[in-house]
Structure formats: C-alpha cells, structure tokens
mmCIF file with all atom_site columns, C-alpha atoms and ligand atoms in Angstrom:
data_model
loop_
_atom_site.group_PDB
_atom_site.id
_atom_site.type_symbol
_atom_site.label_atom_id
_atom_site.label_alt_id
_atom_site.label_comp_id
_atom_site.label_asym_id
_atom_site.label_entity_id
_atom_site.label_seq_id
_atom_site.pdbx_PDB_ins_code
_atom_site.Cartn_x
_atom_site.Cartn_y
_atom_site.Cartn_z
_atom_site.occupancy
_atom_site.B_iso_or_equiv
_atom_site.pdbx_formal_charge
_atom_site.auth_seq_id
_atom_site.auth_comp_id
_atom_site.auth_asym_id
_atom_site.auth_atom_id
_atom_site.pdbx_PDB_model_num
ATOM   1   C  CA  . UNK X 1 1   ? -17.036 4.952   -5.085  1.00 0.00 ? 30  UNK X CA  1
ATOM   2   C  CA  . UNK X 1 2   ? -14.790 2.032   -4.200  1.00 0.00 ? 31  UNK X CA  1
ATOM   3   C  CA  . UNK X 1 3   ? -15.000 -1.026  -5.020  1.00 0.00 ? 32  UNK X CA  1
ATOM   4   C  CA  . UNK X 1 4   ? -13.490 -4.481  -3.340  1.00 0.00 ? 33  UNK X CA  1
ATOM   5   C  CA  . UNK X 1 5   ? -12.952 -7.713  -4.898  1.00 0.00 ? 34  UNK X CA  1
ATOM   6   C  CA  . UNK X 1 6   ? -12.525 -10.286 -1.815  1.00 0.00 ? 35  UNK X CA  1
ATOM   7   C  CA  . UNK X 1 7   ? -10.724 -13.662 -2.362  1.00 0.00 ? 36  UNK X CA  1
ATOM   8   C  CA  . UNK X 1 8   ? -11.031 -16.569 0.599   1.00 0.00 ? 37  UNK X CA  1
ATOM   9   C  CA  . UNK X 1 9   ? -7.958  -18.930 0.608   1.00 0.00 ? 38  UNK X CA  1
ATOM   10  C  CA  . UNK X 1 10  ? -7.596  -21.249 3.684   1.00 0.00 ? 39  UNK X CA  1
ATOM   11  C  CA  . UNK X 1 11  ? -7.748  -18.998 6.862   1.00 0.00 ? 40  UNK X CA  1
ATOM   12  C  CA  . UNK X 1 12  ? -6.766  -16.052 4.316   1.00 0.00 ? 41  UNK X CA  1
ATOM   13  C  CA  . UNK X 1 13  ? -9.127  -13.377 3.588   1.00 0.00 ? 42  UNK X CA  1
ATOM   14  C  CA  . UNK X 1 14  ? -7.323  -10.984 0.365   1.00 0.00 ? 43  UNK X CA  1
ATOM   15  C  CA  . UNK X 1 15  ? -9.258  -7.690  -0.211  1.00 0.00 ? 44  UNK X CA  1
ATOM   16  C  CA  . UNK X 1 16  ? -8.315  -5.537  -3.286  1.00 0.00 ? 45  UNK X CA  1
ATOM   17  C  CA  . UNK X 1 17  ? -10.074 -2.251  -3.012  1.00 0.00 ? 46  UNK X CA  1
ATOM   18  C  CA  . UNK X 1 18  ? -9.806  -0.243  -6.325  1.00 0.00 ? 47  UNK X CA  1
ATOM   19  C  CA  . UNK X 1 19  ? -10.915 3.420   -6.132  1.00 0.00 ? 48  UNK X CA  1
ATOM   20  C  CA  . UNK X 1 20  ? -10.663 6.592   -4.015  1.00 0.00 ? 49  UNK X CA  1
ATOM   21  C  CA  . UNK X 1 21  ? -11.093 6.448   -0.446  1.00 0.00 ? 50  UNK X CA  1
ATOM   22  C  CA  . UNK X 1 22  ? -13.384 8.944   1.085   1.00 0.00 ? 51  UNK X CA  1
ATOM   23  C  CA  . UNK X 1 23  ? -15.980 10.362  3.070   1.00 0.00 ? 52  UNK X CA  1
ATOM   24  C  CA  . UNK X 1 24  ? -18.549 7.413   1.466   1.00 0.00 ? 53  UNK X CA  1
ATOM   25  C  CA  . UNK X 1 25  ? -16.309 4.406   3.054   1.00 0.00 ? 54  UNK X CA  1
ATOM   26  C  CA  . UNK X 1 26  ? -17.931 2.084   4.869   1.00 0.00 ? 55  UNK X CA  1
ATOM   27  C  CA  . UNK X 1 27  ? -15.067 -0.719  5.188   1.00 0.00 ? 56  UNK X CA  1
ATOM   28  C  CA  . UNK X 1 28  ? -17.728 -2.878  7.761   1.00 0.00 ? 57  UNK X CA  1
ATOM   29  C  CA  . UNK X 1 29  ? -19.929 -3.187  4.682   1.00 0.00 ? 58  UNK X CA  1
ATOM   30  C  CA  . UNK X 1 30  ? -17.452 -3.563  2.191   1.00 0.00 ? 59  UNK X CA  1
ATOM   31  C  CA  . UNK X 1 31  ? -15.049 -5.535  3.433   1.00 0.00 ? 60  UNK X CA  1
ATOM   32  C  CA  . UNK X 1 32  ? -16.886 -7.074  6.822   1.00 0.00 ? 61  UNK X CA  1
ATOM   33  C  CA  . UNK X 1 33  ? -16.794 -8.096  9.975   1.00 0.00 ? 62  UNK X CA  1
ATOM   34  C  CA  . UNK X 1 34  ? -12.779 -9.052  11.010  1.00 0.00 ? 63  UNK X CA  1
ATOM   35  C  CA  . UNK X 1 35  ? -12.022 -12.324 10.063  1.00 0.00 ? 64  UNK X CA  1
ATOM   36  C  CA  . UNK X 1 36  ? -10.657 -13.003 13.772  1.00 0.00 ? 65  UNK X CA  1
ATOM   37  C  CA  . UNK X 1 37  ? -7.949  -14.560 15.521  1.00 0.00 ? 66  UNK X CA  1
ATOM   38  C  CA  . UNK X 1 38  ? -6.236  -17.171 13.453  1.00 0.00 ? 67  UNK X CA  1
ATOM   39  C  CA  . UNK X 1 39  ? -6.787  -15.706 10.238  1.00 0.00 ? 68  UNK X CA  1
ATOM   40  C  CA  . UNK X 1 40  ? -5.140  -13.181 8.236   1.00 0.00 ? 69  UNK X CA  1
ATOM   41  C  CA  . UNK X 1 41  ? -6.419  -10.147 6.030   1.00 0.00 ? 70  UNK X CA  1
ATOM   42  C  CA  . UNK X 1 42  ? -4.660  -8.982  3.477   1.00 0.00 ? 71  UNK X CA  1
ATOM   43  C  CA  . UNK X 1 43  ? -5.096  -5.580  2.260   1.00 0.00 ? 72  UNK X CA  1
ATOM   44  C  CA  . UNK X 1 44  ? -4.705  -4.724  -1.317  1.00 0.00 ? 73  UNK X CA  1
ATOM   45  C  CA  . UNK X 1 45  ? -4.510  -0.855  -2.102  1.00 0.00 ? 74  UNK X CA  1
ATOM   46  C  CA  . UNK X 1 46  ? -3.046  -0.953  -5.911  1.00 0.00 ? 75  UNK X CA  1
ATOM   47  C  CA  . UNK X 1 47  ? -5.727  0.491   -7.893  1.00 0.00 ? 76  UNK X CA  1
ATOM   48  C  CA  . UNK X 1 48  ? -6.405  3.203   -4.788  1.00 0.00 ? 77  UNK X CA  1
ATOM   49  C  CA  . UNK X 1 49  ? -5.130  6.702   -6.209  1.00 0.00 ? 78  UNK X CA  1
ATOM   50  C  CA  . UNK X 1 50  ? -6.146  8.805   -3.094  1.00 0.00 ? 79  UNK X CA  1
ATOM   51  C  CA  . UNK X 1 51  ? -7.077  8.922   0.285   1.00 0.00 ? 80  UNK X CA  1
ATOM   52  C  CA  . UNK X 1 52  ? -8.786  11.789  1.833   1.00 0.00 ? 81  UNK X CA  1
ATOM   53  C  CA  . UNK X 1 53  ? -8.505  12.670  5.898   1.00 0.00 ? 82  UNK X CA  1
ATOM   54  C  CA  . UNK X 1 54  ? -11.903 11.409  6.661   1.00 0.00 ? 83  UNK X CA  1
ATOM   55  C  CA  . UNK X 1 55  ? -10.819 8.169   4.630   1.00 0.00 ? 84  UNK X CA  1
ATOM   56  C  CA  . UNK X 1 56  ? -8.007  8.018   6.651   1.00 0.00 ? 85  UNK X CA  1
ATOM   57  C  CA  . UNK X 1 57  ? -9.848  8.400   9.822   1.00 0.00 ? 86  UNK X CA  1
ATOM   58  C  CA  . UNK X 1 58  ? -11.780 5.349   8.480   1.00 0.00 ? 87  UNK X CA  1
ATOM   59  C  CA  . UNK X 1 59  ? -9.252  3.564   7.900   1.00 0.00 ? 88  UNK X CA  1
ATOM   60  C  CA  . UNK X 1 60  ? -7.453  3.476   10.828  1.00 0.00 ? 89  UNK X CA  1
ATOM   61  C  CA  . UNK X 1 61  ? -10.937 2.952   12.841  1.00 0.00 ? 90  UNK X CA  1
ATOM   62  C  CA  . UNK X 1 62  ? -11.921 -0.555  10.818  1.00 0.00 ? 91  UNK X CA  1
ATOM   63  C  CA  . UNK X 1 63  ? -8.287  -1.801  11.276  1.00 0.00 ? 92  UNK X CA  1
ATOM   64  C  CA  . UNK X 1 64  ? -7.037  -1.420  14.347  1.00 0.00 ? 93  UNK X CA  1
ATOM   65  C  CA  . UNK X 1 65  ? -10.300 -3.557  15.071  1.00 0.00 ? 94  UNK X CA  1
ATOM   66  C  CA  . UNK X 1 66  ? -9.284  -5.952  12.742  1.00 0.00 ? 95  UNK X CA  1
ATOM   67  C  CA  . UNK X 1 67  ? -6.259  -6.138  14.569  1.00 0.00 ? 96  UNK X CA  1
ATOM   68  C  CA  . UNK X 1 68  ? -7.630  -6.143  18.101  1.00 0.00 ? 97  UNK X CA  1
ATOM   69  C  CA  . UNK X 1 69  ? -9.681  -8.890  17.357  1.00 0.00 ? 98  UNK X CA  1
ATOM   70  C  CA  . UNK X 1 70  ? -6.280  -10.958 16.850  1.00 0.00 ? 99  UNK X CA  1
ATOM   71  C  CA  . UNK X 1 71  ? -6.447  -11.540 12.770  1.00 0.00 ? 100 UNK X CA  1
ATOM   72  C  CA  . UNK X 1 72  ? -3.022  -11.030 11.267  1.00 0.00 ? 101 UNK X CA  1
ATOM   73  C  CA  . UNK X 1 73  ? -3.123  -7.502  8.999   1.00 0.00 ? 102 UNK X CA  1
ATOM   74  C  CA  . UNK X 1 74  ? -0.899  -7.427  5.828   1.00 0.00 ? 103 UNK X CA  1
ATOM   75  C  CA  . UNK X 1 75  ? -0.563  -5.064  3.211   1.00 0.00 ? 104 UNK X CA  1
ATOM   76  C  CA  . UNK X 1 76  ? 0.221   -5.612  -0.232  1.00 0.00 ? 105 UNK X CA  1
ATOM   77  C  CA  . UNK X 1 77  ? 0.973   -4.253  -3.240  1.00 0.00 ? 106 UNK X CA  1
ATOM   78  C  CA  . UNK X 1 78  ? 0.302   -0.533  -1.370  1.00 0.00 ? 107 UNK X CA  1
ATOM   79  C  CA  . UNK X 1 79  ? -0.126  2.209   -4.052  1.00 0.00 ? 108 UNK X CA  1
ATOM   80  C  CA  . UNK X 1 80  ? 1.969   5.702   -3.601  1.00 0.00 ? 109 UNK X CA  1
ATOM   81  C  CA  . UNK X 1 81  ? -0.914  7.390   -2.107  1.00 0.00 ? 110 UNK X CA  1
ATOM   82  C  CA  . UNK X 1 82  ? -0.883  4.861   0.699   1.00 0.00 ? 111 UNK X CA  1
ATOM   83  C  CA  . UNK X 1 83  ? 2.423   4.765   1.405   1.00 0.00 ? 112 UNK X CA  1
ATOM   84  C  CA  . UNK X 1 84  ? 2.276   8.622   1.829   1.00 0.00 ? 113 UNK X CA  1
ATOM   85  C  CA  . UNK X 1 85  ? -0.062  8.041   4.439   1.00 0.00 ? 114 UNK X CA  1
ATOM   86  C  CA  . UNK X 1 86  ? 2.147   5.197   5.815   1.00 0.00 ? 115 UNK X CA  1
ATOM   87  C  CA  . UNK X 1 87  ? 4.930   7.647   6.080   1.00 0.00 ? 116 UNK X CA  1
ATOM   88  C  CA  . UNK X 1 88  ? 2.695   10.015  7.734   1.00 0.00 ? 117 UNK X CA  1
ATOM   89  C  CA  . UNK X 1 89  ? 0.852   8.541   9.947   1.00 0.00 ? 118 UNK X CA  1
ATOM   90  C  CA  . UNK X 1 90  ? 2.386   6.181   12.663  1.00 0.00 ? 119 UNK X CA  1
ATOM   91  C  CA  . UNK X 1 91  ? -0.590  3.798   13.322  1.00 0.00 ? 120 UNK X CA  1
ATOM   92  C  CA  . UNK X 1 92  ? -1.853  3.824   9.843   1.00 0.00 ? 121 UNK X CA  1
ATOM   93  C  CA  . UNK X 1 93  ? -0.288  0.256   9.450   1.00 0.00 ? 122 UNK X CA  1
ATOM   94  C  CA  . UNK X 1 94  ? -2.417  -0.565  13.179  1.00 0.00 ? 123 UNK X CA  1
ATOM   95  C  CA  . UNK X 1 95  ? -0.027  -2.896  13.547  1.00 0.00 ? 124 UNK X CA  1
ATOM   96  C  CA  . UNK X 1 96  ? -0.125  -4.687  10.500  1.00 0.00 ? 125 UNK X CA  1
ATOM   97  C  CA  . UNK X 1 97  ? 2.852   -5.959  7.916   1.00 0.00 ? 126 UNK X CA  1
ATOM   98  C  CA  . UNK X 1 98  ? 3.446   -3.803  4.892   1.00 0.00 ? 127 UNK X CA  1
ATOM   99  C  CA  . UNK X 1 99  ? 4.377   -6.991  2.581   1.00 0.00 ? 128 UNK X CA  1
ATOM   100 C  CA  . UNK X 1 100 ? 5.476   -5.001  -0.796  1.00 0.00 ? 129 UNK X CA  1
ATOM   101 C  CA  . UNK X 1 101 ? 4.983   -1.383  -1.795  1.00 0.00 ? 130 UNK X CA  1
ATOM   102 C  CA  . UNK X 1 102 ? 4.675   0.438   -5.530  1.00 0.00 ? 131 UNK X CA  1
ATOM   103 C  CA  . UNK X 1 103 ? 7.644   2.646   -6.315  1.00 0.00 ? 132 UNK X CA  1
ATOM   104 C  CA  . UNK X 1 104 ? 7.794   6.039   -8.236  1.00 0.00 ? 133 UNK X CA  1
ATOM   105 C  CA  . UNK X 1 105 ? 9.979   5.980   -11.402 1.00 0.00 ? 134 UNK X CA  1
ATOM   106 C  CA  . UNK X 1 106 ? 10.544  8.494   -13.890 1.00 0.00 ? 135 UNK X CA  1
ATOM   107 C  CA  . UNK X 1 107 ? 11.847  7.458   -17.666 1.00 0.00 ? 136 UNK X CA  1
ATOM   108 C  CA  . UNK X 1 108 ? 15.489  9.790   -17.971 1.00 0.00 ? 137 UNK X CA  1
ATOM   109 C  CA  . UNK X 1 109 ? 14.214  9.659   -22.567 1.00 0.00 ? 138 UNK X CA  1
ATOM   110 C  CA  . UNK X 1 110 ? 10.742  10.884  -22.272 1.00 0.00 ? 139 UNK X CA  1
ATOM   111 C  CA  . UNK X 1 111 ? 9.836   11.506  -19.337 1.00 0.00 ? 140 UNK X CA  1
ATOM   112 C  CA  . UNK X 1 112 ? 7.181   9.207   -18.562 1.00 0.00 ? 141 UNK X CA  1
ATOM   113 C  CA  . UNK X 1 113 ? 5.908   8.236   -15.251 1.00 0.00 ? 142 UNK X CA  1
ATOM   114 C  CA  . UNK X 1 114 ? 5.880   4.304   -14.051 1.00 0.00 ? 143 UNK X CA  1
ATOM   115 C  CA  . UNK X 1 115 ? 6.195   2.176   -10.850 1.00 0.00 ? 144 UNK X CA  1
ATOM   116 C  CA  . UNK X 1 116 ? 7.636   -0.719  -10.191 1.00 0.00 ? 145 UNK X CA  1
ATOM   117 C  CA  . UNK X 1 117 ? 6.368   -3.298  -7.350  1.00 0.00 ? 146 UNK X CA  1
ATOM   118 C  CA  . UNK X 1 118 ? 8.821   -4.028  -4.431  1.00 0.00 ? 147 UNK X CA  1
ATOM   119 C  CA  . UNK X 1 119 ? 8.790   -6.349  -1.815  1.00 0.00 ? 148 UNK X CA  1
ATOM   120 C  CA  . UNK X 1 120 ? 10.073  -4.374  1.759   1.00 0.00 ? 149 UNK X CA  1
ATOM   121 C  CA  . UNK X 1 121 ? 12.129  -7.535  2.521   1.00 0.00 ? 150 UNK X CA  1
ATOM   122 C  CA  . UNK X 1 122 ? 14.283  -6.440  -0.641  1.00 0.00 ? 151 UNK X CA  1
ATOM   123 C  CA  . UNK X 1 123 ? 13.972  -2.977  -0.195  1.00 0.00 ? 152 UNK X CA  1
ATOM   124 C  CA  . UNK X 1 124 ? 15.706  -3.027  3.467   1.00 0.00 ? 153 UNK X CA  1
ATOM   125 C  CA  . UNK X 1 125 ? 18.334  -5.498  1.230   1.00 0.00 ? 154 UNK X CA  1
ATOM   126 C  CA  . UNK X 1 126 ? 18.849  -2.725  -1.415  1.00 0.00 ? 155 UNK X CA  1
ATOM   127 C  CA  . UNK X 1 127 ? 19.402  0.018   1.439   1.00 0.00 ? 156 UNK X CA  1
ATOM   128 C  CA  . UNK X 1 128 ? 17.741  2.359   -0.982  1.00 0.00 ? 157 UNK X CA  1
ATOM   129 C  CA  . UNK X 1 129 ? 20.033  1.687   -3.517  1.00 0.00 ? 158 UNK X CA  1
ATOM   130 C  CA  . UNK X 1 130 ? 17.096  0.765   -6.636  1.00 0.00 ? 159 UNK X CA  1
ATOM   131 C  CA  . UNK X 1 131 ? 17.650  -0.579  -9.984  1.00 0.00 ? 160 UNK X CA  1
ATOM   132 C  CA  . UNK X 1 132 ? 16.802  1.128   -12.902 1.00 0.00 ? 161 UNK X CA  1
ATOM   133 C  CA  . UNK X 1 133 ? 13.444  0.123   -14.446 1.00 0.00 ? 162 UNK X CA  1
ATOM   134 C  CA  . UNK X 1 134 ? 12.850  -0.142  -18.242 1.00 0.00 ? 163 UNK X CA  1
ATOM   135 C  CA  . UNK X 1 135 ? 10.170  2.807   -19.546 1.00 0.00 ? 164 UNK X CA  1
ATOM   136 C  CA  . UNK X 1 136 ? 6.964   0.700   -20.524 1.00 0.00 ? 165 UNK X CA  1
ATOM   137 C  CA  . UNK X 1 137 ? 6.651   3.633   -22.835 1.00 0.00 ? 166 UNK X CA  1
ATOM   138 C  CA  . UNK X 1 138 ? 10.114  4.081   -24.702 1.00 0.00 ? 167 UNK X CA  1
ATOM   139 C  CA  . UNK X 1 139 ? 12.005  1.293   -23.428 1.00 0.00 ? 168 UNK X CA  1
ATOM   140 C  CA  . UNK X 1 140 ? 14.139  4.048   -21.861 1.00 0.00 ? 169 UNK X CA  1
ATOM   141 C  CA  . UNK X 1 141 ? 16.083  4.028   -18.448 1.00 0.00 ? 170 UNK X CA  1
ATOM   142 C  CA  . UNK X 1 142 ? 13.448  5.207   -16.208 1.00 0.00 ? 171 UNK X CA  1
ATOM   143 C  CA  . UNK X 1 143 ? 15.053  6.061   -12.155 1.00 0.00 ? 172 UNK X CA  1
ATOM   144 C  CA  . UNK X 1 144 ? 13.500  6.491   -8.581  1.00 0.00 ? 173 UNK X CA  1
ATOM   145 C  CA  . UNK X 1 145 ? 11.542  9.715   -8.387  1.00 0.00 ? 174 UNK X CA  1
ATOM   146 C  CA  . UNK X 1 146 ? 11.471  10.329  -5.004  1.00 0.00 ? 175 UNK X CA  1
ATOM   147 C  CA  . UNK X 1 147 ? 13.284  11.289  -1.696  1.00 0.00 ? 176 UNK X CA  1
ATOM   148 C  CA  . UNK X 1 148 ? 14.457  7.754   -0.824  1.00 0.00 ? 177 UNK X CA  1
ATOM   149 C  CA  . UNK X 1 149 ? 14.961  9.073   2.994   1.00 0.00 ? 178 UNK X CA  1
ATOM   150 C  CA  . UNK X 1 150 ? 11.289  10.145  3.006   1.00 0.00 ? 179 UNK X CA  1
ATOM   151 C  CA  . UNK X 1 151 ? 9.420   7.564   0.235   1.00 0.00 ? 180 UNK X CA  1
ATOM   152 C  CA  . UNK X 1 152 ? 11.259  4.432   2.526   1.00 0.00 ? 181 UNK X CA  1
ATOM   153 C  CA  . UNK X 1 153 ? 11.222  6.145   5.954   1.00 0.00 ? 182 UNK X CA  1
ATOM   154 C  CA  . UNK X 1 154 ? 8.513   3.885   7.486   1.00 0.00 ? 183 UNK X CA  1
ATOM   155 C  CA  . UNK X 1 155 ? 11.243  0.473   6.418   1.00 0.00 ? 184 UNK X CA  1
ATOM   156 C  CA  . UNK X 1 156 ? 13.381  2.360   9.463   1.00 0.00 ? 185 UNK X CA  1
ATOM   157 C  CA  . UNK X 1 157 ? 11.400  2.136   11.854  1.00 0.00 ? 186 UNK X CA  1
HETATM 158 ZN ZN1 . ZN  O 2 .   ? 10.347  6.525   -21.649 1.00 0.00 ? 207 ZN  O ZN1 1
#
C-alpha cells in the first residue's frame, strides 16, 4: 500500500508518496486528475523503498499525462530506488525536473548505511566530487557508496 500526503500552495500541488510502488497503484486516485497548465506538481518519492516494473509502467503512464496537459513536473527529494529507475529508464522523468536526489553513504568506522539529500544544481557543481558525511550512528566519516559514473549518469544528460 502507498500512501500520499498532498500539500496545495499557490498554483503548487506537492505530493509525498511513502511506500512501495506496485501492481495496486492507482496514481489517478491517489494523487488526481493533473493539475494543468500553469501549475506545477511536485513529486516527492523519499519514503518510497521500491518500485516494481508494473509500478514503473504506472508511473510513466500518469506522468507523461501530467505533463502533456502542460503542468510543470518536479521531483524532489527522489529516494535511491527512484533514481535507479531514473538512470534506467530515459522517459521516467516524462519530462519533468529532478530538483534534489538522496545519496548512498557508507560510515568507513562501522559500517553503517546513510544518505544524504543533494540538490542536482550542486551536484553538477561538485562534478562528482562529494563531501564526506558524518555517521548518524558513530559520528564516523561515512563516503559515497556508489559508482558516481552510474548513480549521477542521468545529471549528463
Ligand atoms: Zn558509523
């Protein structure tokens, strides 16, 4: 089950979707109808931990109407399991700004996983060059954990 928390802010429309994306999807019912030409969606994928083909297959479907109907798409705050996809798949974006992305980061002490929230704009800045993070856990260094050619390929293109 997924479940969307939907925020209305002038012609803004912010949707933060927190749960696996499936084969039980129905974006038209949870999200609705496409805000239309003028406005803007944004699309908030941090607490999604998965997408499954069919998911993706609905995904794609709901927003390249969104986008065909004129409103301006944005992403934000897209978890690791959508920028996978992202990477993957050319049109998963349909056209749409990916405004800041979650990053996978190992702690070097104990080994702990983390990510840490990045905004593309600084990303392209960094040219994959990315600070260290502090462990949440240990308070250790914690690094990227990723290929930074592959994780960051979609910023190239
Ligand atoms: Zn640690």
């Amino acid at each position: 089950m997924i479940n969307v928390i939907k925020e209305q802010k002038g012609n803004s429309l912010t949707v933060k979707m927190a749960g696996s994306i499936e084969e039980s999807v129905n974006f038209e019912q949870i999200i609705g109808p496409s805000p239309g030409a003028g406005n803007e969606l944004q699309v908030n994928t941090k607490e999604v931990p998965r997408i499954n083909s069919v998911g993706v297959k609905a995904w794609i479907k709901y927003f390249q109407m969104v986008s065909g109907s004129g409103a301006k798409l944005k992403f934000i705050e897209c978890s690791t399991a959508i920028v996978e996809q992202i990477n993957l798949i050319l049109n998963f974006t349909c056209g749409g700004e990916v405004e800041s992305i979650y990053v996978p980061f190992t702690c070097t002490a104990c080994k702990g996983e983390l990510v840490g929230l990045f905004k593309t704009v600084d990303l392209k800045k960094m040219e994959l060059q990315l600070p260290e993070l502090k462990c949440t856990k240990c308070g250790g260094k914690a690094t990227f954990d990723d290929i930074p050619e592959e994780y960051f390929a979609f910023l190239s293109r």
